[in-house]
Coordinates of C-alpha atoms and ligand atoms in Angstrom, one line a residue:
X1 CA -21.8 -118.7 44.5
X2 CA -21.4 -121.9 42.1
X3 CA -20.5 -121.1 38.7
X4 CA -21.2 -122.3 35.0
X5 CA -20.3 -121.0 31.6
X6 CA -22.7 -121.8 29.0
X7 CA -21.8 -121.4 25.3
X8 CA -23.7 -120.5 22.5
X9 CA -24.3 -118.4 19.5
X10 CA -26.9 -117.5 17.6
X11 CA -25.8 -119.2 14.5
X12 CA -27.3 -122.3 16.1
X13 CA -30.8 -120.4 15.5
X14 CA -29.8 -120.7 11.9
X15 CA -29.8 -124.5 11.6
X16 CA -33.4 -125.3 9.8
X17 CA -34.5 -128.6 9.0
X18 CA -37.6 -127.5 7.4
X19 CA -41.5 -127.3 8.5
X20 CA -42.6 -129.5 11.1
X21 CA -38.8 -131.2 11.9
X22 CA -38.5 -131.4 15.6
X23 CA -34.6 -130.1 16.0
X24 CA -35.7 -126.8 15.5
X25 CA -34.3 -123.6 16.6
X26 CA -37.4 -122.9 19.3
X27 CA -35.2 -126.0 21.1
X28 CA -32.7 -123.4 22.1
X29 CA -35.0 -120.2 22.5
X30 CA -36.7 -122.2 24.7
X31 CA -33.6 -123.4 26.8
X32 CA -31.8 -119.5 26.4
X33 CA -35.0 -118.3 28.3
X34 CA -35.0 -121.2 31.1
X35 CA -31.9 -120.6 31.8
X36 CA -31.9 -116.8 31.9
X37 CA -34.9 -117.5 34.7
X38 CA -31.8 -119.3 36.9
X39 CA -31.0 -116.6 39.6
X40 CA -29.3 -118.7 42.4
X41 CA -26.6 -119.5 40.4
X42 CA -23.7 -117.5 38.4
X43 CA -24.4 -117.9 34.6
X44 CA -21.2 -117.0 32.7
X45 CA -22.9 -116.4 28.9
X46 CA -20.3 -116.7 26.4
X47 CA -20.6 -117.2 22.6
X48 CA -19.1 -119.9 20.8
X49 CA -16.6 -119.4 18.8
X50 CA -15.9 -121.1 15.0
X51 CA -14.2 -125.1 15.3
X52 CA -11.3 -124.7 13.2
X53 CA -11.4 -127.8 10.4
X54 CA -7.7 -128.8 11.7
X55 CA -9.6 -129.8 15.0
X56 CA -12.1 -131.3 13.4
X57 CA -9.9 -133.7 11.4
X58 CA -8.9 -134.8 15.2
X59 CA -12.1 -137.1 15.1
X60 CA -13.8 -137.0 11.1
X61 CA -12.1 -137.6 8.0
X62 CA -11.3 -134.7 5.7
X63 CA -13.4 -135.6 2.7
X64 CA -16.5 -136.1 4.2
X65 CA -16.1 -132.9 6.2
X66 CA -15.9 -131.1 2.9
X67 CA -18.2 -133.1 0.7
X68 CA -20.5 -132.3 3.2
X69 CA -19.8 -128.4 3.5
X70 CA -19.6 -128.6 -0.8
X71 CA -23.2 -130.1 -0.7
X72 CA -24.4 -126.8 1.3
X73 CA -27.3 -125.0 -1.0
X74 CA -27.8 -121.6 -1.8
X75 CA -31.5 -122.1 -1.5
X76 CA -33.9 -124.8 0.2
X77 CA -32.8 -127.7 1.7
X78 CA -30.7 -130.5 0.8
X79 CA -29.3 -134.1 2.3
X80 CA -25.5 -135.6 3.2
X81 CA -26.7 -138.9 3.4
X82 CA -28.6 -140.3 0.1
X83 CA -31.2 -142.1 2.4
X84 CA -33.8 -140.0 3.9
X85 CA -34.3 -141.6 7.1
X86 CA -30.9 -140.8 8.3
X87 CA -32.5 -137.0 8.5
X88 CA -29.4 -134.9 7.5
X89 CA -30.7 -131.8 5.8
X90 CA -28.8 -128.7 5.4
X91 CA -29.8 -125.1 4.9
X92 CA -27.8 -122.4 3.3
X93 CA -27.0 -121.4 7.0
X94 CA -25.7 -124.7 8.1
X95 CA -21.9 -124.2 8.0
X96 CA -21.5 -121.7 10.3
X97 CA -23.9 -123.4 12.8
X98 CA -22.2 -127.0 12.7
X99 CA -18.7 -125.1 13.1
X100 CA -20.8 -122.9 16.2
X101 CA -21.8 -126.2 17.7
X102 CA -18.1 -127.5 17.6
X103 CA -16.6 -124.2 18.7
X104 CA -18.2 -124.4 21.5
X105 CA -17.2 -127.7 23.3
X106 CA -13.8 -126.9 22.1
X107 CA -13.9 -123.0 24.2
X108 CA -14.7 -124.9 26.8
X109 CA -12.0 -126.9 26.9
X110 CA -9.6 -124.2 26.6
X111 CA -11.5 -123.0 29.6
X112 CA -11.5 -125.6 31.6
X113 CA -7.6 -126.0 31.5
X114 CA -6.6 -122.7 31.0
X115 CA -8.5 -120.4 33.7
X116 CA -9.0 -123.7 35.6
X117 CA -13.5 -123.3 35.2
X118 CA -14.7 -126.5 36.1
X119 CA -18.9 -126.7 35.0
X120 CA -19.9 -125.8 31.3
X121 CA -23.1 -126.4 29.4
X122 CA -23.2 -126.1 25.7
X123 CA -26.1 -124.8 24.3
X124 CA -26.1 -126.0 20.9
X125 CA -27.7 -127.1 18.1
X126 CA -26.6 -129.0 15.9
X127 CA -26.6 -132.2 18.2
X128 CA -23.3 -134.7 17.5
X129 CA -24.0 -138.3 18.9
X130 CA -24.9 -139.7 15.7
X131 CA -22.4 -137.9 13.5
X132 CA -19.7 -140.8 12.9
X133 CA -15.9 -140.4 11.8
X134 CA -17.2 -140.5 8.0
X135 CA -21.1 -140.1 8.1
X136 CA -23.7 -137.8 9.3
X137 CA -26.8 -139.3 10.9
X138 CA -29.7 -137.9 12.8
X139 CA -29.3 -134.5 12.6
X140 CA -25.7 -134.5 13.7
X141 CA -23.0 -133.4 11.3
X142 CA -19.8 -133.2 13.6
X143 CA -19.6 -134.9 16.6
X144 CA -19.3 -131.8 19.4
X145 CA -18.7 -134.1 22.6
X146 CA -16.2 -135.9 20.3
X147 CA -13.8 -133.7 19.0
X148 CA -13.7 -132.3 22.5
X149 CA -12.8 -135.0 23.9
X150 CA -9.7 -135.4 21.0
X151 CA -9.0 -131.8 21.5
X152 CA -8.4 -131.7 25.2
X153 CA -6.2 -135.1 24.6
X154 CA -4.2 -133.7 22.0
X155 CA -3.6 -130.4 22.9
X156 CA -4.2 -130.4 26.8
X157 CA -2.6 -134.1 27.3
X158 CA -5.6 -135.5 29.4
X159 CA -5.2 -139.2 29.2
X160 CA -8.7 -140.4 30.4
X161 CA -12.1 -139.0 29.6
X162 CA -15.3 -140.5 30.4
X163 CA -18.1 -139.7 27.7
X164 CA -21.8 -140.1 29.6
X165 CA -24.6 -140.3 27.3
X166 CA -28.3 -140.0 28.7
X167 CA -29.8 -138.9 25.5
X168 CA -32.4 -141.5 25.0
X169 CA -30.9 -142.3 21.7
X170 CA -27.8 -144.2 21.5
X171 CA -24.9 -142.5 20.4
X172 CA -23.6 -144.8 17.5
X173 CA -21.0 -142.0 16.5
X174 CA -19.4 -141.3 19.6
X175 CA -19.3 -144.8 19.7
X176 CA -18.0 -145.2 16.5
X177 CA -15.1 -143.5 17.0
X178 CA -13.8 -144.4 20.4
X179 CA -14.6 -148.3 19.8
X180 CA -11.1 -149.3 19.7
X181 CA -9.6 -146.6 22.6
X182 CA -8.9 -147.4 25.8
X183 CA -8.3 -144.1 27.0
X184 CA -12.1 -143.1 26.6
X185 CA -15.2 -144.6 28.3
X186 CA -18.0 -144.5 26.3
X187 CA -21.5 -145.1 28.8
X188 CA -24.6 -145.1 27.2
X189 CA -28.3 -145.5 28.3
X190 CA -31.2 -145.7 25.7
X191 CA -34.6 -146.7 24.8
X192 CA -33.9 -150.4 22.6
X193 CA -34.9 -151.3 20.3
X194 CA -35.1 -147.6 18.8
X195 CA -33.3 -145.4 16.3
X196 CA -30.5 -145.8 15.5
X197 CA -30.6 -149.2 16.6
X198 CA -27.0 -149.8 17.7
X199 CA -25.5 -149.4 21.9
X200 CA -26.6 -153.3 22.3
X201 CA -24.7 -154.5 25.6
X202 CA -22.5 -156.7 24.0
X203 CA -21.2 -153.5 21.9
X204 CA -18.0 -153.6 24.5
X205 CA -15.1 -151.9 22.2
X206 CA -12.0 -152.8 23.8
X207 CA -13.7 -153.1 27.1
X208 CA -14.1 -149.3 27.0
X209 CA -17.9 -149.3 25.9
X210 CA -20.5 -149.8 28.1
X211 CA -24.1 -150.1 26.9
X212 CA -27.3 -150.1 29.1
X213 CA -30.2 -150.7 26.5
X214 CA -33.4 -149.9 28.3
X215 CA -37.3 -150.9 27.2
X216 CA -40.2 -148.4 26.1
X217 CA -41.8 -147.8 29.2
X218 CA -38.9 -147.3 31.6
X219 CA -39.8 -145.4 35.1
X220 CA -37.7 -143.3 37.2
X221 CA -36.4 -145.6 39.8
X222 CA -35.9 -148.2 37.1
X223 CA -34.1 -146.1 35.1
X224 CA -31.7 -143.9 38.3
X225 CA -30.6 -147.7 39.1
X226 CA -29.9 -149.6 36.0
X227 CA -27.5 -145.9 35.4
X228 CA -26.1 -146.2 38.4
X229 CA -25.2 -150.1 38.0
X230 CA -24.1 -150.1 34.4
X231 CA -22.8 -146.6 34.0
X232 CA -21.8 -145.2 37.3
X233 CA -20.4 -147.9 38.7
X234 CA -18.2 -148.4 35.8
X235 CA -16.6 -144.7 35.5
X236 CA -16.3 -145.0 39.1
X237 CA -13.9 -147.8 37.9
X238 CA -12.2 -145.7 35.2
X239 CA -11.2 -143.0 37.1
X240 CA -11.6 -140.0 34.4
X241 CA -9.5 -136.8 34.3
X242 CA -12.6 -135.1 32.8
X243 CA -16.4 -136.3 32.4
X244 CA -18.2 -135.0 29.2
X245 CA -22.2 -135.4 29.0
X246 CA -24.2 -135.8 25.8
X247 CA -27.2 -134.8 27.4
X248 CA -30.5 -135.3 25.9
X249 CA -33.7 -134.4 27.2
X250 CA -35.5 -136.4 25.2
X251 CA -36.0 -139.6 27.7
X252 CA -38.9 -137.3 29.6
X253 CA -42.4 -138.4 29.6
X254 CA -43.6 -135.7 27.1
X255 CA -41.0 -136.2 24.6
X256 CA -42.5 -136.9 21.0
X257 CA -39.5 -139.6 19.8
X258 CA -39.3 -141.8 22.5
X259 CA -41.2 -143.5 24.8
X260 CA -39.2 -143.6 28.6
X261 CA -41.1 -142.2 31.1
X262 CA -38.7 -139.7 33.0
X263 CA -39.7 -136.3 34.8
X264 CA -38.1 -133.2 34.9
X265 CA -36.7 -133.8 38.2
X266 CA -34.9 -136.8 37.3
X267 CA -32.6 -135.3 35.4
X268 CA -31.2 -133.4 38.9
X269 CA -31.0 -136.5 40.0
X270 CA -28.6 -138.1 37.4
X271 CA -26.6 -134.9 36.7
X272 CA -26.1 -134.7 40.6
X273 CA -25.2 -138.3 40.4
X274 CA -22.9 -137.9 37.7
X275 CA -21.1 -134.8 39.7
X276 CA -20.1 -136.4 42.8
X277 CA -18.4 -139.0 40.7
X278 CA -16.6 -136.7 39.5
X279 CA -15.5 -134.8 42.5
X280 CA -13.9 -137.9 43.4
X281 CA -11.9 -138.3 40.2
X282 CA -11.7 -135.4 37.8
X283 CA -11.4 -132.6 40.3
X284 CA -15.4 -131.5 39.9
X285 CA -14.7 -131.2 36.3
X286 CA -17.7 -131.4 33.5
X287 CA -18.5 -130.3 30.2
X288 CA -22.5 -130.6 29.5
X289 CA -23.0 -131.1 25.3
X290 CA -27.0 -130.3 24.2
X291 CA -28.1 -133.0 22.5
X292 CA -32.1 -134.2 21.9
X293 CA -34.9 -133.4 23.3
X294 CA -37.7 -132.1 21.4
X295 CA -40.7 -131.2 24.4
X296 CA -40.6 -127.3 24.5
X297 CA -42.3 -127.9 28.1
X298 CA -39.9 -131.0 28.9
X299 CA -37.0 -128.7 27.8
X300 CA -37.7 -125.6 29.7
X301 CA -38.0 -127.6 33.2
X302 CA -35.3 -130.1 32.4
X303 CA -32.5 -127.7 32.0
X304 CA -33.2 -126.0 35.0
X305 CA -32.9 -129.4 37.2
X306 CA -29.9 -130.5 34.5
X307 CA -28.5 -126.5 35.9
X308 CA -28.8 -127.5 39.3
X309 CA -27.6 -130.7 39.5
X310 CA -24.5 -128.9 37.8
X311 CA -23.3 -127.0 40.0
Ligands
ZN401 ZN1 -32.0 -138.3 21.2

């Protein structure tokens, strides 16, 4: 039978962003319980462990890391970023859930090249996309996908990695931080113009970045082939050791923050998609990052097809 580990921990319950805030923790109870309804496929649960800061300094710089975990309150809810619509509040339990979140992409990469496991979904919250080398955004404090990505580099000596974003946001920080790296594709599609308003196609990096900006109102088939011609077909090119996904649900019809018109079934499609690419070139290796998504209903049917299209 197929096989995935996912990671969590229930410190990512912990992570509130007060009444009404759409990355709340019912996210992940709702996903926990989807998933624990899989029963054709070998789910590996495994809790994610702490990110050590020393890994983290692989992709953010030191002080904002800890001006960040210094601003933490005792009580209520505070901001990183002085404007409010960058949406960075921490809670008094935020610490231990942005170091969770890490932890876990970073178990999984010990995973994946020590006991040779090959699928992994991180079930995490909170998100990382939009967490830059010096600035939170978004809701996202460290950037998960990222510092795996550095980790398995440094440590593991993967040369190429491919980062495949379908979160219907773009991800400016993962961005960010690769722009000038030639040894990791950055592949993003997203609802433009939207927040946070970067991932414009001519956003090229060193010729590692590739941006497909798509228009409120995107279908299905619109959508599977503007990701095959912009994104697929330009990993396919690349050739990566390893394929990381920020995956976001948040591009279904239901979702509340966007306005691209996907189904829950779609999101077999593009997972499946994005595995055979890489059977041909990373040896059927994937690690799956949670990142938006904010329909309970969307959630709970999207993570199955995400599942299936998996493994
Ligand atoms: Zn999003």
């Amino acid at each position: 039978m197929n096989e995935l580990i996912v990671y969590s921990h229930s410190d990512c319950f912990l992570k509130n962003n007060g009444i009404n805030h759409p990355e709340r923790k019912e996210r992940l109870e709702t996903l926990n319980k989807s998933i624990d309804e899989i029963n054709d496929i070998s789910i590996i649960r495994k809790e994610a462990p702490i990110a050590s800061l020393k890994n983290i300094y692989l992709v953010h710089e030191e002080n904002y890391i800890k001006n960040m975990f210094l601003r933490i309150p005792t009580s209520g809810l505070v901001t990183v970023e002085e404007e409010l619509f960058a949406d960075t509040f921490l809670c008094p339990n935020s610490k231990n859930s942005i170091l969770r979140s890490c932890g876990a992409g970073i178990a999984a990469a010990d995973d994946l090249i020590v006991n040779k496991n090959k699928k992994f979904f991180c079930n995490i919250r909170p998100p990382g996309h939009h967490a830059e080398s010096k600035k939170s955004l978004g809701f996202c404090f460290v950037n998960n996908v990222a510092v795996c990505t550095r980790y398995l580099q440094k440590v593991y000596d993967v040369n190429k990695i491919a980062i495949i974003d379908f979160d219907v946001h773009h991800g400016n920080g993962t961005q960010e931080i690769f722009y000038k790296d030639k040894t990791v594709l950055y592949a993003s599609i997203h609802q433009s113009p939207l927040f946070p308003g970067t991932g414009l196609e001519d956003e090229r990096g060193v010729g590692n970045i590739f941006n497909a900006p798509i228009k409120s109102g995107t279908k299905s088939k619109e959508f599977i082939d503007i990701f095959e011609n912009k994104i697929l077909q330009n990993i396919d090119k690349f050739k990566p050791e390893i394929i990381l996904i920020s995956c976001g649900f948040d591009a279904h019809y239901r979702d509340p923050l966007a306005q691209i018109n996907l189904e829950s079934e779609d999101f077999y499609i593009i997972t499946k998609k994005i595995v055979e690419l890489s059977l041909l070139h990373s040896n059927g290796r994937v690690i799956s990052f949670l990142e938006g998504g904010y329909d309970l209903l969307a959630l709970h049917k999207s993570i199955k097809n995400h599942i299936k299209g998996l493994v």
